[in-house]
Coordinates of C-alpha atoms in Angstrom, one line a residue:
M9 CA 2.4 272.4 169.1
Q10 CA 0.3 273.8 171.9
R11 CA -3.5 273.5 172.3
Y12 CA -4.2 277.0 171.0
D13 CA -1.6 277.3 168.3
W14 CA -4.1 276.8 165.4
L15 CA -6.3 279.6 166.9
K16 CA -3.2 281.9 167.1
K17 CA -2.5 281.1 163.4
I18 CA -6.1 281.9 162.5
Q19 CA -5.9 285.2 164.3
R20 CA -2.9 286.2 162.3
M21 CA -4.9 285.7 159.0
D22 CA -7.3 287.9 157.2
P23 CA -10.9 286.5 157.1
E24 CA -11.7 288.8 154.2
T25 CA -9.1 287.3 151.9
E26 CA -8.0 284.0 153.5
F27 CA -11.4 282.7 154.5
T28 CA -11.0 279.3 152.7
E29 CA -7.8 278.5 154.6
I30 CA -9.3 279.6 157.9
Y31 CA -12.4 277.5 157.3
R32 CA -10.1 274.5 156.4
I33 CA -8.2 274.9 159.7
S34 CA -11.4 275.1 161.7
S35 CA -13.1 272.2 159.9
W36 CA -10.1 269.8 159.6
Y37 CA -7.9 270.5 162.6
E38 CA -9.9 272.2 165.3
F39 CA -13.4 270.9 165.0
P40 CA -13.5 267.9 162.5
W41 CA -16.1 265.9 164.3
D42 CA -18.2 268.8 165.3
T43 CA -18.1 270.3 161.8
T44 CA -19.4 267.0 160.3
Q45 CA -22.1 266.7 162.9
S46 CA -23.3 270.3 162.8
L47 CA -23.4 270.4 158.9
G48 CA -25.5 267.2 159.0
F49 CA -27.8 268.8 161.5
A50 CA -27.9 272.0 159.4
L51 CA -29.1 270.0 156.4
Y52 CA -31.5 268.1 158.6
R53 CA -33.1 271.4 159.7
T54 CA -34.1 272.1 156.1
Y55 CA -36.4 269.1 155.9
A56 CA -38.9 270.9 158.3
V57 CA -39.5 273.5 155.5
P58 CA -42.3 271.8 153.6
S59 CA -41.2 273.0 150.1
I60 CA -37.8 271.4 150.8
G61 CA -38.8 268.3 152.7
R62 CA -41.6 267.5 150.2
L63 CA -39.2 267.8 147.2
L64 CA -36.6 265.6 148.8
A65 CA -39.2 263.0 149.6
R66 CA -40.5 263.1 146.0
T67 CA -37.1 262.4 144.5
G68 CA -36.7 259.4 146.8
E69 CA -33.0 259.9 147.2
F70 CA -33.2 260.7 150.9
T71 CA -35.5 257.9 151.6
R72 CA -34.4 255.0 149.3
R73 CA -30.7 255.7 149.2
T74 CA -30.2 257.8 152.3
Q75 CA -26.5 256.8 152.9
K76 CA -25.4 257.6 149.4
R77 CA -27.3 260.9 149.4
Y78 CA -25.7 261.8 152.7
D79 CA -22.2 260.8 151.5
D80 CA -22.5 262.7 148.1
T81 CA -23.6 265.9 149.9
L82 CA -20.7 265.8 152.4
L83 CA -18.1 264.8 149.7
I84 CA -19.2 267.5 147.2
L85 CA -19.1 270.2 149.9
E86 CA -15.8 268.9 151.2
A87 CA -14.2 268.9 147.7
V88 CA -14.7 272.6 147.4
V89 CA -13.2 273.2 150.9
E90 CA -10.2 270.9 150.1
H91 CA -9.3 272.1 146.6
G92 CA -10.6 275.7 146.7
F93 CA -13.1 277.6 144.5
A94 CA -10.6 278.3 141.8
S95 CA -9.3 274.7 141.3
E96 CA -10.6 272.3 138.7
Q97 CA -11.8 269.9 141.4
G98 CA -13.6 272.7 143.2
R99 CA -15.3 273.9 140.0
E100 CA -16.3 270.3 139.1
A101 CA -17.8 269.7 142.5
I102 CA -19.8 273.0 142.1
R103 CA -20.9 272.0 138.7
R104 CA -22.2 268.7 139.9
M105 CA -24.1 270.4 142.7
N106 CA -25.6 273.1 140.4
R107 CA -26.6 270.5 137.8
M108 CA -28.4 268.4 140.4
H109 CA -30.2 271.4 141.8
G110 CA -31.0 272.7 138.3
R111 CA -33.3 269.6 137.7
Y112 CA -35.8 270.9 140.1
D113 CA -37.9 274.0 140.7
I114 CA -36.2 275.3 143.9
S115 CA -36.7 278.9 144.9
D116 CA -33.8 281.2 145.6
D117 CA -35.4 281.9 149.0
D118 CA -35.1 278.2 149.9
F119 CA -31.5 278.2 148.6
R120 CA -30.6 281.2 150.7
Y121 CA -32.1 279.5 153.7
V122 CA -30.1 276.3 153.2
L123 CA -27.0 278.5 152.9
A124 CA -27.9 280.2 156.2
T125 CA -28.0 276.9 157.9
F126 CA -24.5 276.1 156.9
V127 CA -23.3 279.4 158.4
V128 CA -25.4 279.6 161.6
V129 CA -25.9 276.0 162.8
P130 CA -22.2 275.1 163.2
K131 CA -21.6 278.2 165.3
R132 CA -24.5 277.5 167.5
W133 CA -23.4 273.9 167.8
L134 CA -19.9 274.9 168.9
D135 CA -21.4 277.5 171.3
D136 CA -23.3 274.6 172.9
Y137 CA -21.0 271.6 172.6
G138 CA -17.6 272.6 171.2
W139 CA -14.4 272.4 173.2
R140 CA -14.2 276.1 172.4
P141 CA -16.5 278.4 170.5
Y142 CA -15.7 279.9 167.1
S143 CA -13.5 282.9 167.3
A144 CA -14.6 286.2 165.6
H145 CA -12.2 285.4 162.8
E146 CA -13.7 282.0 162.3
V147 CA -17.2 283.3 162.2
R148 CA -16.3 285.9 159.6
A149 CA -14.3 283.4 157.6
A150 CA -17.2 280.9 157.6
T151 CA -19.6 283.7 156.6
N152 CA -17.4 284.8 153.7
Y153 CA -16.8 281.2 152.6
Y154 CA -20.5 280.4 152.2
R155 CA -21.1 283.8 150.7
E156 CA -18.6 282.7 148.0
L157 CA -20.3 279.4 147.6
G158 CA -23.7 281.1 147.2
R159 CA -22.2 283.3 144.5
H160 CA -21.0 280.2 142.7
M161 CA -24.5 278.9 142.9
G162 CA -25.8 282.0 141.1
L163 CA -27.6 283.4 144.1
R164 CA -28.4 287.1 144.5
D165 CA -29.1 289.1 147.7
I166 CA -26.8 286.9 149.9
P167 CA -26.5 288.2 153.4
E168 CA -23.3 290.1 154.1
T169 CA -22.7 289.3 157.7
Y170 CA -23.2 286.4 160.2
D171 CA -25.9 288.4 162.0
A172 CA -27.8 288.9 158.8
F173 CA -27.6 285.1 158.1
E174 CA -28.8 284.5 161.6
R175 CA -31.8 286.8 161.1
L176 CA -32.6 285.1 157.7
L177 CA -32.5 281.7 159.2
D178 CA -34.7 282.5 162.3
D179 CA -37.2 284.5 160.3
Y180 CA -37.4 281.9 157.6
E181 CA -38.0 279.1 160.1
R182 CA -40.7 281.1 162.0
A183 CA -42.5 281.7 158.7
H184 CA -42.1 278.3 157.0
F185 CA -41.5 275.5 159.5
G186 CA -44.5 273.2 159.4
H187 CA -45.5 269.5 159.4
D188 CA -45.4 267.7 156.0
R189 CA -45.6 264.0 155.4
G190 CA -42.7 264.2 153.0
G191 CA -40.5 266.1 155.4
R192 CA -41.3 263.6 158.2
D193 CA -40.4 260.7 155.9
V194 CA -37.0 262.2 155.1
S195 CA -36.4 262.9 158.8
D196 CA -37.2 259.3 159.7
A197 CA -34.9 258.0 157.1
T198 CA -32.1 260.4 158.2
L199 CA -32.5 259.5 161.9
G200 CA -32.4 255.8 160.9
L201 CA -29.2 256.5 159.0
M202 CA -27.6 258.1 162.0
A203 CA -28.7 255.2 164.2
S204 CA -27.2 252.7 161.7
W205 CA -23.7 253.9 162.3
Y206 CA -23.9 252.2 165.8
P207 CA -24.2 248.6 166.8
A208 CA -27.7 247.2 166.6
P209 CA -28.5 247.2 170.3
L210 CA -27.7 250.9 170.6
R211 CA -29.7 252.1 167.6
P212 CA -33.0 252.8 169.3
S213 CA -31.3 254.8 172.0
M214 CA -29.1 256.7 169.5
R215 CA -32.2 257.7 167.5
M216 CA -33.8 259.0 170.7
S217 CA -30.6 260.8 171.5
S218 CA -30.6 262.6 168.2
I219 CA -34.2 263.8 168.9
C220 CA -33.1 265.1 172.3
L221 CA -30.7 267.4 170.4
L222 CA -33.6 268.9 168.4
D223 CA -35.0 272.3 169.5
D224 CA -38.7 272.4 170.1
P225 CA -39.8 274.2 166.9
L226 CA -37.8 271.7 164.8
R227 CA -39.0 268.7 166.7
E228 CA -42.7 269.9 166.6
A229 CA -42.5 270.4 162.9
F230 CA -41.7 266.8 162.4
G231 CA -44.3 265.7 164.9
Y232 CA -42.0 263.9 167.3
P233 CA -43.1 263.7 170.9
R234 CA -41.0 265.7 173.5
P235 CA -38.5 263.3 175.1
P236 CA -38.5 263.2 178.9
A237 CA -36.8 266.3 180.4
A238 CA -34.2 264.1 182.3
L239 CA -33.2 262.4 179.1
R240 CA -32.8 265.6 177.2
Y241 CA -30.7 267.0 180.0
A242 CA -28.5 263.9 180.1
V243 CA -27.8 263.8 176.4
R244 CA -27.0 267.5 176.2
A245 CA -24.8 267.3 179.3
G246 CA -23.0 264.4 177.8
M247 CA -22.3 266.4 174.7
R248 CA -21.0 269.3 176.7
L249 CA -18.8 266.9 178.7
R250 CA -17.3 265.6 175.5
G251 CA -16.4 269.1 174.5
R252 CA -14.6 269.6 177.8
L253 CA -12.7 266.4 177.4
V254 CA -11.7 267.3 173.8
R255 CA -10.2 270.5 175.2
L256 CA -7.7 268.5 177.2
L257 CA -6.4 266.7 174.1
P258 CA -3.3 267.8 172.1
P259 CA -4.0 269.8 168.9
R260 CA -4.4 267.8 165.7
R261 CA -1.3 267.9 163.5
T262 CA -2.9 266.1 160.5
P263 CA -6.2 267.0 158.8
F264 CA -9.2 264.8 159.4
L265 CA -11.8 265.1 156.5
A266 CA -15.3 263.8 156.5
R267 CA -14.3 261.0 154.1
D268 CA -11.9 259.7 156.7
G269 CA -14.8 259.0 159.1
R270 CA -16.8 255.9 159.4
Q271 CA -20.0 257.6 158.6
V272 CA -19.2 257.9 154.9
R273 CA -19.6 254.4 153.5
S274 CA -20.7 254.5 149.9
Y275 CA -17.3 254.6 148.3
P276 CA -15.0 252.1 150.1
G277 CA -12.7 251.9 147.1
G278 CA -12.5 255.7 146.6
Y279 CA -14.4 258.0 144.4
R280 CA -14.1 260.7 141.7
I281 CA -15.8 264.0 142.1
G282 CA -17.5 263.4 138.7
E283 CA -19.2 260.3 140.0
L284 CA -20.8 262.1 143.0
G285 CA -24.4 263.0 143.0
T286 CA -27.5 261.6 141.5
F287 CA -28.7 261.9 138.0
E288 CA -31.4 260.0 136.1
E289 CA -30.1 257.4 133.6
G290 CA -29.6 258.9 130.2
A291 CA -30.7 262.3 131.3
A292 CA -28.5 265.3 130.4
P293 CA -28.1 267.5 133.5
R294 CA -28.7 271.2 132.9
G295 CA -26.6 274.2 134.1
G296 CA -23.2 274.5 135.7
C297 CA -21.3 276.9 137.8
P298 CA -22.4 280.4 136.9
F299 CA -19.4 282.1 138.3
P300 CA -16.2 283.0 136.4
H301 CA -12.9 281.4 137.5
A302 CA -9.3 282.1 136.8
A303 CA -6.9 281.4 139.6
P304 CA -4.6 278.6 140.7
Q305 CA -5.5 275.9 143.2
E306 CA -5.3 277.1 146.9
P307 CA -2.8 275.3 149.1
A308 CA -3.8 273.4 152.2
P309 CA -2.7 274.9 155.5
S310 CA 0.3 273.7 157.5
P311 CA 1.1 274.2 161.2
E312 CA 4.3 276.2 160.4
G313 CA 2.6 278.9 158.3

Protein backbone atom coordinates (compact mmCIF):
# COMPACT_ATOMS: atom_id res chain seq x y z
CA MET A 1 0.00 0.00 0.00
CA GLN A 2 1.03 3.56 -0.71
CA ARG A 3 0.44 6.52 1.61
CA TYR A 4 -2.69 7.78 -0.15
CA ASP A 5 -4.30 4.44 -1.06
CA TRP A 6 -6.96 4.74 1.65
CA LEU A 7 -7.89 8.18 0.38
CA LYS A 8 -8.17 6.82 -3.16
CA LYS A 9 -10.48 4.09 -1.86
CA ILE A 10 -12.60 6.69 -0.07
CA GLN A 11 -12.89 8.77 -3.23
CA ARG A 12 -14.32 5.76 -5.09
CA MET A 13 -17.09 5.41 -2.49
CA ASP A 14 -20.42 7.19 -2.15
CA PRO A 15 -20.64 9.31 1.04
CA GLU A 16 -24.43 9.37 0.75
CA THR A 17 -24.78 5.59 1.13
CA GLU A 18 -21.38 4.33 2.36
CA PHE A 19 -20.81 6.98 5.01
CA THR A 20 -20.27 4.50 7.86
CA GLU A 21 -17.50 2.64 6.04
CA ILE A 22 -15.86 5.89 4.97
CA TYR A 23 -15.99 7.12 8.56
CA ARG A 24 -14.45 3.83 9.74
CA ILE A 25 -11.54 4.17 7.33
CA SER A 26 -10.90 7.76 8.38
CA SER A 27 -11.20 6.99 12.10
CA TRP A 28 -9.35 3.69 12.27
CA TYR A 29 -6.77 3.83 9.50
CA GLU A 30 -6.08 7.42 8.45
CA PHE A 31 -6.50 9.42 11.67
CA PRO A 32 -6.92 7.09 14.69
CA TRP A 33 -5.06 9.26 17.21
CA ASP A 34 -6.46 12.50 15.85
CA THR A 35 -10.01 11.15 15.89
CA THR A 36 -9.78 10.14 19.54
CA GLN A 37 -8.20 13.45 20.55
CA SER A 38 -10.58 15.61 18.56
CA LEU A 39 -13.70 13.81 19.77
CA GLY A 40 -12.42 14.23 23.33
CA PHE A 41 -12.00 17.95 22.73
CA ALA A 42 -15.42 18.06 21.04
CA LEU A 43 -17.06 16.70 24.18
CA TYR A 44 -14.92 19.00 26.32
CA ARG A 45 -16.25 22.08 24.48
CA THR A 46 -19.76 21.26 25.59
CA TYR A 47 -18.85 21.80 29.26
CA ALA A 48 -18.63 25.55 28.56
CA VAL A 49 -22.39 25.63 27.92
CA PRO A 50 -23.72 26.12 31.49
CA SER A 51 -26.81 23.94 31.02
CA ILE A 52 -24.53 21.05 30.00
CA GLY A 53 -21.59 21.62 32.34
CA ARG A 54 -23.88 22.16 35.34
CA LEU A 55 -25.78 18.93 34.67
CA LEU A 56 -22.60 16.90 34.27
CA ALA A 57 -21.25 18.32 37.52
CA ARG A 58 -24.50 17.56 39.33
CA THR A 59 -24.44 13.89 38.30
CA GLY A 60 -20.90 13.64 39.66
CA GLU A 61 -19.88 11.16 36.96
CA PHE A 62 -17.45 13.53 35.25
CA THR A 63 -15.88 14.63 38.53
CA ARG A 64 -15.87 11.49 40.71
CA ARG A 65 -15.40 8.81 38.06
CA THR A 66 -13.86 10.81 35.26
CA GLN A 67 -11.88 7.95 33.68
CA LYS A 68 -14.86 5.59 33.54
CA ARG A 69 -17.19 8.24 32.15
CA TYR A 70 -14.61 9.11 29.48
CA ASP A 71 -14.12 5.44 28.61
CA ASP A 72 -17.84 4.69 28.46
CA THR A 73 -18.48 7.62 26.14
CA LEU A 74 -15.72 6.61 23.73
CA LEU A 75 -16.62 2.92 23.78
CA ILE A 76 -20.34 3.46 23.23
CA LEU A 77 -19.66 5.77 20.28
CA GLU A 78 -17.05 3.35 18.95
CA ALA A 79 -19.42 0.38 19.14
CA VAL A 80 -21.79 2.07 16.71
CA VAL A 81 -18.96 2.82 14.27
CA GLU A 82 -17.56 -0.69 14.57
CA HIS A 83 -20.75 -2.69 14.18
CA GLY A 84 -23.01 -0.30 12.27
CA PHE A 85 -26.40 1.19 13.03
CA ALA A 86 -28.26 -1.91 11.86
CA SER A 87 -26.36 -4.45 13.99
CA GLU A 88 -27.51 -5.75 17.35
CA GLN A 89 -24.34 -4.37 18.96
CA GLY A 90 -24.90 -0.95 17.42
CA ARG A 91 -28.54 -0.91 18.52
CA GLU A 92 -27.55 -1.95 22.04
CA ALA A 93 -24.97 0.85 22.26
CA ILE A 94 -27.54 3.42 21.12
CA ARG A 95 -30.08 2.06 23.61
CA ARG A 96 -27.55 2.47 26.43
CA MET A 97 -26.82 6.03 25.36
CA ASN A 98 -30.46 6.99 24.99
CA ARG A 99 -31.42 5.46 28.32
CA MET A 100 -28.66 7.35 30.11
CA HIS A 101 -29.69 10.61 28.47
CA GLY A 102 -33.37 9.89 29.11
CA ARG A 103 -32.82 10.12 32.86
CA TYR A 104 -32.18 13.84 32.62
CA ASP A 105 -33.99 16.91 31.33
CA ILE A 106 -31.77 17.74 28.34
CA SER A 107 -33.05 20.05 25.63
CA ASP A 108 -32.98 19.06 21.98
CA ASP A 109 -31.03 22.26 21.34
CA ASP A 110 -28.25 21.03 23.62
CA PHE A 111 -28.32 17.61 21.96
CA ARG A 112 -28.05 19.15 18.49
CA TYR A 113 -25.14 21.29 19.68
CA VAL A 114 -23.29 18.23 21.05
CA LEU A 115 -23.87 16.47 17.73
CA ALA A 116 -22.47 19.52 15.93
CA THR A 117 -19.26 19.35 17.96
CA PHE A 118 -18.72 15.76 16.78
CA VAL A 119 -19.07 16.89 13.16
CA VAL A 120 -17.16 20.18 13.26
CA VAL A 121 -14.36 19.82 15.82
CA PRO A 122 -12.60 16.82 14.15
CA LYS A 123 -12.49 18.62 10.79
CA ARG A 124 -11.10 21.76 12.38
CA TRP A 125 -8.59 19.68 14.33
CA LEU A 126 -7.35 17.97 11.15
CA ASP A 127 -7.20 21.30 9.33
CA ASP A 128 -4.86 22.54 12.06
CA TYR A 129 -2.91 19.45 13.14
CA GLY A 130 -3.61 16.49 10.87
CA TRP A 131 -1.14 14.92 8.44
CA ARG A 132 -3.71 15.88 5.81
CA PRO A 133 -7.13 17.53 6.07
CA TYR A 134 -10.38 15.68 5.59
CA SER A 135 -11.30 15.26 1.95
CA ALA A 136 -14.70 16.50 0.74
CA HIS A 137 -15.89 12.86 0.74
CA GLU A 138 -14.84 12.45 4.38
CA VAL A 139 -16.54 15.67 5.43
CA ARG A 140 -19.79 14.60 3.80
CA ALA A 141 -19.52 11.07 5.20
CA ALA A 142 -18.92 12.33 8.76
CA THR A 143 -21.85 14.71 8.37
CA ASN A 144 -24.14 11.91 7.21
CA TYR A 145 -22.86 9.57 9.90
CA TYR A 146 -23.74 11.95 12.73
CA ARG A 147 -27.02 12.88 11.08
CA GLU A 148 -27.87 9.18 11.24
CA LEU A 149 -26.79 9.03 14.88
CA GLY A 150 -28.98 12.04 15.61
CA ARG A 151 -31.97 10.32 14.02
CA HIS A 152 -31.37 7.27 16.19
CA MET A 153 -31.40 9.63 19.18
CA GLY A 154 -34.85 10.83 18.14
CA LEU A 155 -33.71 14.35 17.24
CA ARG A 156 -35.57 16.52 14.76
CA ASP A 157 -34.35 19.47 12.68
CA ILE A 158 -30.86 18.02 12.31
CA PRO A 159 -28.63 20.13 10.04
CA GLU A 160 -28.29 18.63 6.57
CA THR A 161 -24.79 19.83 5.64
CA TYR A 162 -21.42 20.40 7.26
CA ASP A 163 -21.78 24.15 6.77
CA ALA A 164 -25.12 24.09 8.58
CA PHE A 165 -23.60 22.14 11.47
CA GLU A 166 -20.74 24.65 11.60
CA ARG A 167 -23.15 27.60 11.75
CA LEU A 168 -25.14 25.87 14.47
CA LEU A 169 -22.01 25.28 16.55
CA ASP A 170 -20.66 28.82 16.18
CA ASP A 171 -24.02 30.47 16.81
CA TYR A 172 -24.76 28.27 19.82
CA GLU A 173 -21.39 28.97 21.39
CA ARG A 174 -21.70 32.72 20.89
CA ALA A 175 -25.12 32.64 22.52
CA HIS A 176 -24.48 30.18 25.33
CA PHE A 177 -20.80 29.95 26.30
CA GLY A 178 -20.41 31.29 29.81
CA HIS A 179 -18.72 30.67 33.13
CA ASP A 180 -20.37 28.23 35.52
CA ARG A 181 -18.89 26.60 38.60
CA GLY A 182 -20.14 23.19 37.54
CA GLY A 183 -18.67 23.48 34.07
CA ARG A 184 -15.34 24.60 35.52
CA ASP A 185 -15.32 21.61 37.91
CA VAL A 186 -15.94 19.20 35.04
CA SER A 187 -13.25 20.93 32.98
CA ASP A 188 -10.72 20.69 35.83
CA ALA A 189 -11.49 16.99 36.27
CA THR A 190 -11.10 16.36 32.54
CA LEU A 191 -7.78 18.22 32.31
CA GLY A 192 -6.63 16.24 35.33
CA LEU A 193 -7.61 13.03 33.58
CA MET A 194 -5.71 13.97 30.42
CA ALA A 195 -2.63 14.79 32.49
CA SER A 196 -2.91 11.48 34.37
CA TRP A 197 -2.12 9.57 31.18
CA TYR A 198 1.49 10.79 31.44
CA PRO A 199 4.28 10.25 34.00
CA ALA A 200 3.81 12.31 37.16
CA PRO A 201 6.67 14.79 36.47
CA LEU A 202 5.07 15.69 33.12
CA ARG A 203 1.51 16.18 34.33
CA PRO A 204 1.60 19.91 35.14
CA SER A 205 3.11 20.70 31.74
CA MET A 206 0.63 18.42 29.95
CA ARG A 207 -2.26 20.19 31.65
CA MET A 208 -0.90 23.55 30.55
CA SER A 209 -0.35 22.19 27.04
CA SER A 210 -4.02 21.21 26.87
CA ILE A 211 -5.03 24.74 27.86
CA CYS A 212 -2.75 26.09 25.12
CA LEU A 213 -4.89 24.22 22.57
CA LEU A 214 -8.10 25.95 23.70
CA ASP A 215 -9.41 28.87 21.67
CA ASP A 216 -9.98 32.09 23.59
CA PRO A 217 -13.80 31.92 23.95
CA LEU A 218 -13.58 28.39 25.34
CA ARG A 219 -10.71 29.19 27.70
CA GLU A 220 -12.41 32.36 28.92
CA ALA A 221 -15.66 30.51 29.59
CA PHE A 222 -13.80 28.26 32.02
CA GLY A 223 -11.93 31.19 33.57
CA TYR A 224 -8.42 29.97 32.79
CA PRO A 225 -5.73 32.65 32.39
CA ARG A 226 -4.25 33.04 28.92
CA PRO A 227 -0.98 31.06 28.64
CA PRO A 228 2.13 32.95 27.52
CA ALA A 229 2.08 33.55 23.77
CA ALA A 230 5.42 31.81 23.27
CA LEU A 231 4.16 28.69 25.01
CA ARG A 232 0.94 28.61 22.98
CA TYR A 233 2.95 28.96 19.79
CA ALA A 234 5.36 26.20 20.80
CA VAL A 235 2.58 23.74 21.71
CA ARG A 236 0.63 24.36 18.53
CA ALA A 237 3.77 24.25 16.39
CA GLY A 238 4.65 20.93 18.00
CA MET A 239 1.23 19.57 17.09
CA ARG A 240 1.65 20.69 13.47
CA LEU A 241 5.12 19.14 13.36
CA ARG A 242 3.67 15.84 14.56
CA GLY A 243 1.24 15.95 11.63
CA ARG A 244 4.04 16.48 9.14
CA LEU A 245 5.97 13.56 10.60
CA VAL A 246 2.94 11.26 10.49
CA ARG A 247 2.58 12.11 6.79
CA LEU A 248 5.95 10.40 6.22
CA LEU A 249 4.80 7.13 7.81
CA PRO A 250 3.45 4.21 5.76
CA PRO A 251 -0.33 3.77 5.69
CA ARG A 252 -1.91 1.76 8.47
CA ARG A 253 -2.90 -1.73 7.34
CA THR A 254 -4.73 -2.78 10.49
CA PRO A 255 -7.40 -0.77 12.31
CA PHE A 256 -6.56 1.04 15.53
CA LEU A 257 -9.62 1.58 17.71
CA ALA A 258 -9.92 3.83 20.75
CA ARG A 259 -10.09 0.79 23.03
CA ASP A 260 -6.62 -0.22 21.79
CA GLY A 261 -5.06 2.96 23.17
CA ARG A 262 -3.61 3.48 26.62
CA GLN A 263 -6.11 6.21 27.42
CA VAL A 264 -8.99 3.73 27.92
CA ARG A 265 -8.29 2.08 31.27
CA SER A 266 -11.54 1.08 32.96
CA TYR A 267 -11.92 -2.36 31.38
CA PRO A 268 -8.52 -4.12 31.37
CA GLY A 269 -10.23 -7.53 31.13
CA GLY A 270 -12.58 -6.49 28.34
CA TYR A 271 -16.17 -5.30 28.44
CA ARG A 272 -19.67 -5.94 27.15
CA ILE A 273 -21.66 -3.14 25.56
CA GLY A 274 -24.51 -3.80 28.01
CA GLU A 275 -22.16 -2.95 30.88
CA LEU A 276 -21.17 0.47 29.56
CA GLY A 277 -22.62 3.64 30.96
CA THR A 278 -23.85 4.73 34.35
CA PHE A 279 -27.19 3.88 35.89
CA GLU A 280 -28.29 4.23 39.48
CA GLU A 281 -28.50 1.01 41.47
CA GLY A 282 -31.91 -0.58 41.17
CA ALA A 283 -33.26 2.09 38.85
CA ALA A 284 -34.97 1.10 35.64
CA PRO A 285 -33.66 3.20 32.75
CA ARG A 286 -36.25 4.76 30.50
CA GLY A 287 -36.34 4.94 26.75
CA GLY A 288 -34.40 3.28 24.01
CA CYS A 289 -33.51 3.83 20.42
CA PRO A 290 -36.52 5.50 18.76
CA PHE A 291 -35.46 4.55 15.24
CA PRO A 292 -36.64 1.40 13.40
CA HIS A 293 -34.00 -1.17 12.34
CA ALA A 294 -34.01 -4.05 9.92
CA ALA A 295 -30.73 -4.61 8.13
CA PRO A 296 -27.74 -6.94 8.50
CA GLN A 297 -24.50 -5.97 10.20
CA GLU A 298 -22.20 -3.79 8.11
CA PRO A 299 -18.77 -5.25 7.31
CA ALA A 300 -15.53 -3.55 8.31
CA PRO A 301 -13.43 -2.18 5.44
CA SER A 302 -10.42 -3.94 3.96
CA PRO A 303 -7.56 -2.44 1.93
CA GLU A 304 -8.40 -4.51 -1.11
CA GLY A 305 -12.01 -3.27 -1.50
